Coordinates of C-alpha atoms in Angstrom, one line a residue:
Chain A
X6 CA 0.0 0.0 0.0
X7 CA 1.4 3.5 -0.8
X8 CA 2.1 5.8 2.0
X9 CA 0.5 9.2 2.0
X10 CA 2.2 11.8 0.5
X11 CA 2.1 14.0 3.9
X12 CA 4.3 10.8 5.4
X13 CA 6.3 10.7 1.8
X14 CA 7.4 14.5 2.7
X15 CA 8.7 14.1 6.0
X16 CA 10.3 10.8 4.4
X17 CA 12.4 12.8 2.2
X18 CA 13.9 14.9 5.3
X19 CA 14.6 11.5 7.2
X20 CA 17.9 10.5 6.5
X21 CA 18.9 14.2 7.9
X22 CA 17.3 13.3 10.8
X23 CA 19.2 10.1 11.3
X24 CA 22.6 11.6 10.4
X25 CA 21.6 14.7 13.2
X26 CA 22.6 17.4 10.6
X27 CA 19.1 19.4 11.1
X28 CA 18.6 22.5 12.9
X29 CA 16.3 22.5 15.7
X30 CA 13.7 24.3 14.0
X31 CA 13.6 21.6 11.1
X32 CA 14.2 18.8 12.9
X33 CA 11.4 19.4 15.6
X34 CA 8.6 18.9 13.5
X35 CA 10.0 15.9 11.7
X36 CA 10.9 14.2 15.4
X37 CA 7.0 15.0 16.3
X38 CA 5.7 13.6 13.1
X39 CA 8.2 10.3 13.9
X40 CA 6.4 10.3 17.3
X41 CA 2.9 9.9 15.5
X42 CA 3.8 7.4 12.7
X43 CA 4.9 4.0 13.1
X44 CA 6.2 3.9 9.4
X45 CA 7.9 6.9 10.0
X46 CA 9.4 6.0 12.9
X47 CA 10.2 2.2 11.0
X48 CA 12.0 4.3 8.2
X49 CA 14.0 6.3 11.1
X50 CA 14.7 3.1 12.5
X51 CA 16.1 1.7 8.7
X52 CA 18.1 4.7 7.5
X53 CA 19.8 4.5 11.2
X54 CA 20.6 1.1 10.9
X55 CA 21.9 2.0 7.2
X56 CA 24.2 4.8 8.8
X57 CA 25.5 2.8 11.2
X58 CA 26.5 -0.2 8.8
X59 CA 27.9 2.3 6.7
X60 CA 30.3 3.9 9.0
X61 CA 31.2 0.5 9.7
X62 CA 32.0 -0.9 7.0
X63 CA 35.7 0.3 6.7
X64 CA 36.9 1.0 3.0
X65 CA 40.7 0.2 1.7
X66 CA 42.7 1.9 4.0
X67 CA 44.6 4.6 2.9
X68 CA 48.2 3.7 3.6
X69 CA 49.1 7.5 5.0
X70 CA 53.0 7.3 5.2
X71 CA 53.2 5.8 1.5
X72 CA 50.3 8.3 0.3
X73 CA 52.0 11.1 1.5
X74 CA 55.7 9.9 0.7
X75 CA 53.9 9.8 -2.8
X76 CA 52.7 13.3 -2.5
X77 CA 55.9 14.8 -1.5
X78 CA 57.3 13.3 -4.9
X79 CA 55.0 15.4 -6.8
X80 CA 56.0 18.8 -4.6
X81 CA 59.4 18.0 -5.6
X82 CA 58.4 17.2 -9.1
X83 CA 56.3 20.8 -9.3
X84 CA 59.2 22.8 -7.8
X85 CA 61.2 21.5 -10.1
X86 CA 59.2 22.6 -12.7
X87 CA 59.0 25.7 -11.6
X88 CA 62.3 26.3 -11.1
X89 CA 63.0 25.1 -14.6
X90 CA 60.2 27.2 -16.0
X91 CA 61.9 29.8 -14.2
X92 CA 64.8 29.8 -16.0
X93 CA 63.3 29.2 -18.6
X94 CA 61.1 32.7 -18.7
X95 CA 64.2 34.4 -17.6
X96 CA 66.0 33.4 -20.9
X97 CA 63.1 33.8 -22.5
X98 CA 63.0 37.6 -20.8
X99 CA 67.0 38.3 -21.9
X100 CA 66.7 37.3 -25.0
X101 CA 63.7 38.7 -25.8
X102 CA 65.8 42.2 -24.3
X103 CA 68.7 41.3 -26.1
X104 CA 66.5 42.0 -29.3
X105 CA 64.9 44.8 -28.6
X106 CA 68.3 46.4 -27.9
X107 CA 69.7 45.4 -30.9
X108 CA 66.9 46.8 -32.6
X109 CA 66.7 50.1 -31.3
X110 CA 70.7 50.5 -32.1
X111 CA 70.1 49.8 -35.4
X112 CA 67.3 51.2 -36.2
X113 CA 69.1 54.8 -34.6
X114 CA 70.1 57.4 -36.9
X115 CA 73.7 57.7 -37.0
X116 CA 74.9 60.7 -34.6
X117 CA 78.8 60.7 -35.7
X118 CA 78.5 63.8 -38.3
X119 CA 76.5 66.0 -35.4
X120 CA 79.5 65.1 -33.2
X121 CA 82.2 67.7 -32.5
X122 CA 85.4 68.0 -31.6
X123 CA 86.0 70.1 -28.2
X124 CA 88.4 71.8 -29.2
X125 CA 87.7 74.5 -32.1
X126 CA 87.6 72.7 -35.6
X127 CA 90.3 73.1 -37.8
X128 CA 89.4 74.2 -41.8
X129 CA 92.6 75.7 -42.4
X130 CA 96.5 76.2 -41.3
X131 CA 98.9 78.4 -42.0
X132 CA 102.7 78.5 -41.7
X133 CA 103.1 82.6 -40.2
X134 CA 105.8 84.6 -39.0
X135 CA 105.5 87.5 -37.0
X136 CA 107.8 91.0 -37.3
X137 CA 110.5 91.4 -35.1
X138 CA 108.5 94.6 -33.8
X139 CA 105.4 93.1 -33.3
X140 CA 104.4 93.2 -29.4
X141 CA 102.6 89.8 -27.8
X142 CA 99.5 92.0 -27.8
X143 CA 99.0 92.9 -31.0
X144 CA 99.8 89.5 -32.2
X145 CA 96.8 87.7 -29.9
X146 CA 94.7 91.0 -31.1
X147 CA 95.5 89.4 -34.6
X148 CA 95.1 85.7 -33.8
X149 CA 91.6 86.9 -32.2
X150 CA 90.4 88.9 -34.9
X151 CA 90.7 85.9 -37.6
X152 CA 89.6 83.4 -34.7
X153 CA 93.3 81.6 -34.7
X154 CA 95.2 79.6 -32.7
X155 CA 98.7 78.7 -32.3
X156 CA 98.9 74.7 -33.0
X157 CA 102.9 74.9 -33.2
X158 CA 105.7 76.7 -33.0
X159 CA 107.9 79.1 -32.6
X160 CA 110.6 77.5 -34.9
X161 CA 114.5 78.0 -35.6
X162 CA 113.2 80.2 -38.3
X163 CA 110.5 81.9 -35.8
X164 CA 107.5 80.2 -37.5
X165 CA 104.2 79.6 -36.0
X166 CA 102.0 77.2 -36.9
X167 CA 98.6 78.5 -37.1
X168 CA 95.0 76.9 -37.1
X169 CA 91.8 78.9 -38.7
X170 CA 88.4 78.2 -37.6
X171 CA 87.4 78.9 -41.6
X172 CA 88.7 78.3 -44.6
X173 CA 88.0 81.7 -46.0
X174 CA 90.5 83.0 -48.9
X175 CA 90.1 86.6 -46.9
X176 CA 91.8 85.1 -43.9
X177 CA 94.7 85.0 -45.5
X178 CA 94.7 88.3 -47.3
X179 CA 94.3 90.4 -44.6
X180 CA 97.1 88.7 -43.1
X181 CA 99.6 89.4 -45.9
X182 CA 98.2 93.1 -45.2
X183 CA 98.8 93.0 -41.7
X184 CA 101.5 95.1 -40.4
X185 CA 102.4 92.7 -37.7
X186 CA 103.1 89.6 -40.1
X187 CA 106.3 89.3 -41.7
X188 CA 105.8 86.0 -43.6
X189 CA 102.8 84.2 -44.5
X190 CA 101.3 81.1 -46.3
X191 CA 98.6 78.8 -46.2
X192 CA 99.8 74.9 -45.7
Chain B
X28 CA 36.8 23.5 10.8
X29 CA 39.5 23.9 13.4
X30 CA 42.3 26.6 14.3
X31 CA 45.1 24.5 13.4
X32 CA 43.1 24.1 9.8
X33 CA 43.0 27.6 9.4
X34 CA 46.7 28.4 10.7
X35 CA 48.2 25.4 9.0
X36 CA 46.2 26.6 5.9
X37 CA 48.0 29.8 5.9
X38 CA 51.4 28.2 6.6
X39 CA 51.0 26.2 3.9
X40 CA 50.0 29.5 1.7
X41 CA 53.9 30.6 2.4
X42 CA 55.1 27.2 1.8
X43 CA 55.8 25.3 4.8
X44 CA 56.2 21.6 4.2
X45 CA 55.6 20.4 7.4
X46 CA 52.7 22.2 7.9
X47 CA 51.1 20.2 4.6
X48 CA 52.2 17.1 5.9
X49 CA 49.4 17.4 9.2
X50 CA 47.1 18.9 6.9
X51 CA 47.7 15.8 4.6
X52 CA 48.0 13.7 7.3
X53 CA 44.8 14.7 9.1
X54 CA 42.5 15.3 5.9
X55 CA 43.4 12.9 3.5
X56 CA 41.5 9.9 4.5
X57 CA 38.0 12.1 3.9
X58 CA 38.9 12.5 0.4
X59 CA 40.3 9.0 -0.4
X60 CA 36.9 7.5 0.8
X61 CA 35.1 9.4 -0.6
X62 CA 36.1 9.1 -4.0
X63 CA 36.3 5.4 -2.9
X64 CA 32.8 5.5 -2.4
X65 CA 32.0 6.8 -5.8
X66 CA 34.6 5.1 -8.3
X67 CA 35.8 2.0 -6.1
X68 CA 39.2 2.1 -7.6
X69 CA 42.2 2.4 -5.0
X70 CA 44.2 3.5 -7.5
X71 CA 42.2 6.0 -9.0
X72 CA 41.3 7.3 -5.3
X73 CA 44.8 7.9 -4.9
X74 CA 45.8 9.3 -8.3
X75 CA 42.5 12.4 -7.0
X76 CA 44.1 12.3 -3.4
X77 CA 47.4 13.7 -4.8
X78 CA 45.6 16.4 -7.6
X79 CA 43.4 17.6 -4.4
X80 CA 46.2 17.7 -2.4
X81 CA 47.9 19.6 -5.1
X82 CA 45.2 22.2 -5.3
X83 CA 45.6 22.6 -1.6
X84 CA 49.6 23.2 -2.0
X85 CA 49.5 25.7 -4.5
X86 CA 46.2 27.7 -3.6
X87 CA 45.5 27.1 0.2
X88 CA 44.8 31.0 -0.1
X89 CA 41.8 30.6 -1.9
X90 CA 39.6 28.5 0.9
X91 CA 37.2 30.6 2.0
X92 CA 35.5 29.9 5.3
X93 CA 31.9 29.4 4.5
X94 CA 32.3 25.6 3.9
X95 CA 34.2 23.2 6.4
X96 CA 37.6 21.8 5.1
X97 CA 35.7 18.5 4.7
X98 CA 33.3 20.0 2.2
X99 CA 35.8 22.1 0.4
X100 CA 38.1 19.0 -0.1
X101 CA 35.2 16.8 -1.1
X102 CA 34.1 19.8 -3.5
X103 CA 37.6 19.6 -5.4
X104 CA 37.8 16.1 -5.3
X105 CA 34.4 16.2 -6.9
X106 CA 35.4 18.3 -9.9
X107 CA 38.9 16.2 -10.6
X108 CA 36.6 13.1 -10.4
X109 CA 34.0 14.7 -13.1
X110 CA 37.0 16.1 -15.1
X111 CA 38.4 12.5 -14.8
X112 CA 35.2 11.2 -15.9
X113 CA 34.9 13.5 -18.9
X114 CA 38.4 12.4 -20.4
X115 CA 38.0 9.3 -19.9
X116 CA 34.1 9.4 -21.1
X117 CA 33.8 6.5 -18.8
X118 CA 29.9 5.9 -17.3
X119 CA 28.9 3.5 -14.8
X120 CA 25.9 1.2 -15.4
X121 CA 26.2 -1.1 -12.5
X122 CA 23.1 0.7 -10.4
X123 CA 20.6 -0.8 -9.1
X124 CA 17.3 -0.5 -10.1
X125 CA 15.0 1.0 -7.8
X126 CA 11.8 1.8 -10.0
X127 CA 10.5 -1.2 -8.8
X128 CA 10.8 -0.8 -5.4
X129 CA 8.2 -0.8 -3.1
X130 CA 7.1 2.3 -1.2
X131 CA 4.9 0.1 0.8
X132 CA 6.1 0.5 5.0
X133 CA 8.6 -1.0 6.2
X134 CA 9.0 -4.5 7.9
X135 CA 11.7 -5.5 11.0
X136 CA 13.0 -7.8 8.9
X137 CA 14.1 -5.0 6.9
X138 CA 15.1 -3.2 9.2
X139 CA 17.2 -5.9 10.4
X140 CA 18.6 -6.4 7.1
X141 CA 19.6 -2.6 7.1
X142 CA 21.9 -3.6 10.3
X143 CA 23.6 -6.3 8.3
X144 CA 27.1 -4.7 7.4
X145 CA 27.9 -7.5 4.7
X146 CA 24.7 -6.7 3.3
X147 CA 24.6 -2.9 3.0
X148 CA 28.4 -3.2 2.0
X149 CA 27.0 -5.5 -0.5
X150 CA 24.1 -3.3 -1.8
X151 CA 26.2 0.1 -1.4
X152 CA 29.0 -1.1 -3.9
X153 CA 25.8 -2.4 -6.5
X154 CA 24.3 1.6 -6.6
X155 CA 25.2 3.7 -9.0
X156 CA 28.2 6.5 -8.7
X157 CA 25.9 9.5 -7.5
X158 CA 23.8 7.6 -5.1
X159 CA 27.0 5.8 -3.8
X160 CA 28.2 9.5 -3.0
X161 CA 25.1 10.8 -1.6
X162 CA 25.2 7.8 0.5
X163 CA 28.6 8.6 1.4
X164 CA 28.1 12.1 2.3
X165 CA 25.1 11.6 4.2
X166 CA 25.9 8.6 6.4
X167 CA 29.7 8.6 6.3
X168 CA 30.5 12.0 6.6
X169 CA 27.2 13.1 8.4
X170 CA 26.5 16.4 6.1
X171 CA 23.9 18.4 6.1
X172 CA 21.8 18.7 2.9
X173 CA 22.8 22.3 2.7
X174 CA 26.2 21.5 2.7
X175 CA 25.8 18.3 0.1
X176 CA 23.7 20.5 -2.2
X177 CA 27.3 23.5 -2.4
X178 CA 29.4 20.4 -3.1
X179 CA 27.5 18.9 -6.0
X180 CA 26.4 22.4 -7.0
X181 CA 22.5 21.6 -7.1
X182 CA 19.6 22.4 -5.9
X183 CA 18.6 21.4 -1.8
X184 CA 15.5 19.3 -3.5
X185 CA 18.1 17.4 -6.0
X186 CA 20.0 16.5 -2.9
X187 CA 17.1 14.7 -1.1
X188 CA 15.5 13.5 -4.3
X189 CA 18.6 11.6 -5.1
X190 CA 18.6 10.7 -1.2
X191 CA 15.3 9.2 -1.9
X192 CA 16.7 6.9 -4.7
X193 CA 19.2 5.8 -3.3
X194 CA 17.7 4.4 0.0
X195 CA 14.7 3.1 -2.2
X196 CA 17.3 1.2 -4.4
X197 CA 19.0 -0.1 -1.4
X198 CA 15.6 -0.8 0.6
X199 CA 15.3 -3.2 -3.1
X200 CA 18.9 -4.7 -2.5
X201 CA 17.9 -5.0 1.3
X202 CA 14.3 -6.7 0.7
X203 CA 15.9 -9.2 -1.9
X204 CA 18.8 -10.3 1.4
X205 CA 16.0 -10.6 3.7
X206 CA 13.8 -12.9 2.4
X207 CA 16.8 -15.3 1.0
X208 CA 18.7 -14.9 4.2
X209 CA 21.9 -14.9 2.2
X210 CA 24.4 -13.0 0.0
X211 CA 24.7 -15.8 -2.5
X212 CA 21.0 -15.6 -3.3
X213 CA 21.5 -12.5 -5.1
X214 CA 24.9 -12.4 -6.6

């Protein structure tokens, strides 16, 4: 005979009851519907026994010093890896660098012709000799004026060695024309 | 969930060995049986052990403390298992069927049966996977439906529906021991 489905409800809640898992407030209505029913309270009775033979019955024992002797392998195994991997991402990283740098030094424009020389740059020399009159004022006035410097010099024949900043034809015509220049010529 | 779950949980976040070894040590059991329970394989039990353990080692951070450690465990033991499941496209047809069984009220001899560890041991391995676990969770680990429902990610009803099957499947297995009186009348 079927049981009624007000009995099939509190049927369904049962095995919570048996396992003492419900609240108070669910589990007091079910225990007073137990108290009325004798099939409920047969059911209690079955699931129960069921939980008891069920904790009882012992599974394969898990053998823990092995299991975990096992498990420690794996840790080992998975730092490994990720020590390798490390590695591995850090050559990944330098070389990946390595390119980029390369790139970039390639791919610059080439500075060297913007590059200059700290000291003054040089378009022009000229072997000069100064008059035996000539005072060392006037002759830096001169060097000044024309933007020269002495490179070398005096020699046994009292030349200087001179450096323009320009290589401008006038340069050496005003110096012919200079009264404080006894000798003159471009090199 | 205790302290020492908590602190050894956070230990274990930094990396302390030792402190994985209780935690292994103290929780491994409860997810070896209980994939026992479902799959029946040793060696499948402990291939989940080590990938749950795993899980634990490299993202004990992410427990959060609304479930117990049990149910957590369980939960990612549950997943591997499925995941297992699903490469291996494996499915289990060794369940009982319980559409025949009788809703009628229980008799003492049933309940008698139900106290016969043999039996049930007998009758628990012939369900099929799910009702195996619900078994399992219910009576061996004692959860609450609440907490059975978050590890298998359903609703509470689907929890006690499937509750319902399974003890009307094994009240079938049960009813078939108690009126032959022995184990070889049904094998």
């Amino acid at each position: 005979m079927p049981l009624p489905d007000s009995i099939k409800d509190f049927q369904q809640d049962l095995p919570w009851l048996a396992n003492n898992s419900l609240p108070d407030s669910e589990s007091s209505p079910i225990a007073a519907a137990v108290a009325d029913s004798d099939t409920l309270h047969k059911e209690l009775l079955f699931l129960s026994a069921l939980r008891t033979s069920t904790k009882q019955i012992q599974p394969a024992d898990l053998p823990l010093d092995f299991a975990w002797r096992r498990f420690q392998q794996q840790i080992l195994t998975r730092k490994q890896q990720q020590r390798l991997s490390y590695w591995r991402f850090a050559a990944l990283a330098a070389s990946f660098l390595l390119v980029v740098q390369s790139l970039i030094l390639f791919n610059q424009p080439s500075r060297i012709e913007q590059f200059k020389p700290l000291a003054s740059a040089t378009a022009a020399t000229f072997q000069i000799r100064f008059t035996q009159e000539a005072t060392q004022g006037q002759i830096q006035k001169l060097l000044r004026k024309h933007h020269l410097r002495i490179i070398d010099g005096p020699g046994a024949s009292g030349l200087y060695a001179v450096a323009a900043e320009t290589d401008d034809a006038e340069v050496l015509s005003q110096l012919q024309q200079s009264d404080v220049v006894d000798y003159v010529q471009k090199n | 969930m205790t302290v020492d779950d908590i602190e050894e949980l956070a230990a274990i976040n930094a990396g302390d060995e030792e402190a994985m070894q209780r935690f292994f040590y103290r929780h491994a059991t409860t997810v070896y049986r209980y994939v026992l329970s479902r799959t029946q394989d040793q060696t499948l039990a402990t291939d989940i052990l080590d990938v749950v353990m795993l899980v634990v080692w490299q993202q004990a951070g992410s427990y959060q403390k609304k479930a117990s450690i049990s149910s957590w465990l369980i939960g990612i033991a549950r997943h591997k298992l499925l995941d297992h499941f699903r490469r291996e496209k494996r499915h289990h047809h060794d369940e009982l069927d319980e559409t025949s069984a009788d809703d009628s009220p229980l008799s003492d001899q049933l309940v008698a049966a139900a106290q016969n560890r043999e039996w049930v041991k007998h009758c628990i391995s012939h369900l099929n996977q799910l009702q195996r676990e619900m078994i399992h969770l219910a009576f061996y680990e004692d959860m609450a439906y609440p907490e059975i429902a978050r590890i298998l990610n359903c609703p509470t009803g689907t929890v006690k529906s499937r509750m319902y099957h399974a003890r009307k499947a094994l009240r079938l297995c049960l009813e078939r021991f108690a009126g032959r009186g022995t184990i070889h009348a049904i094998t």
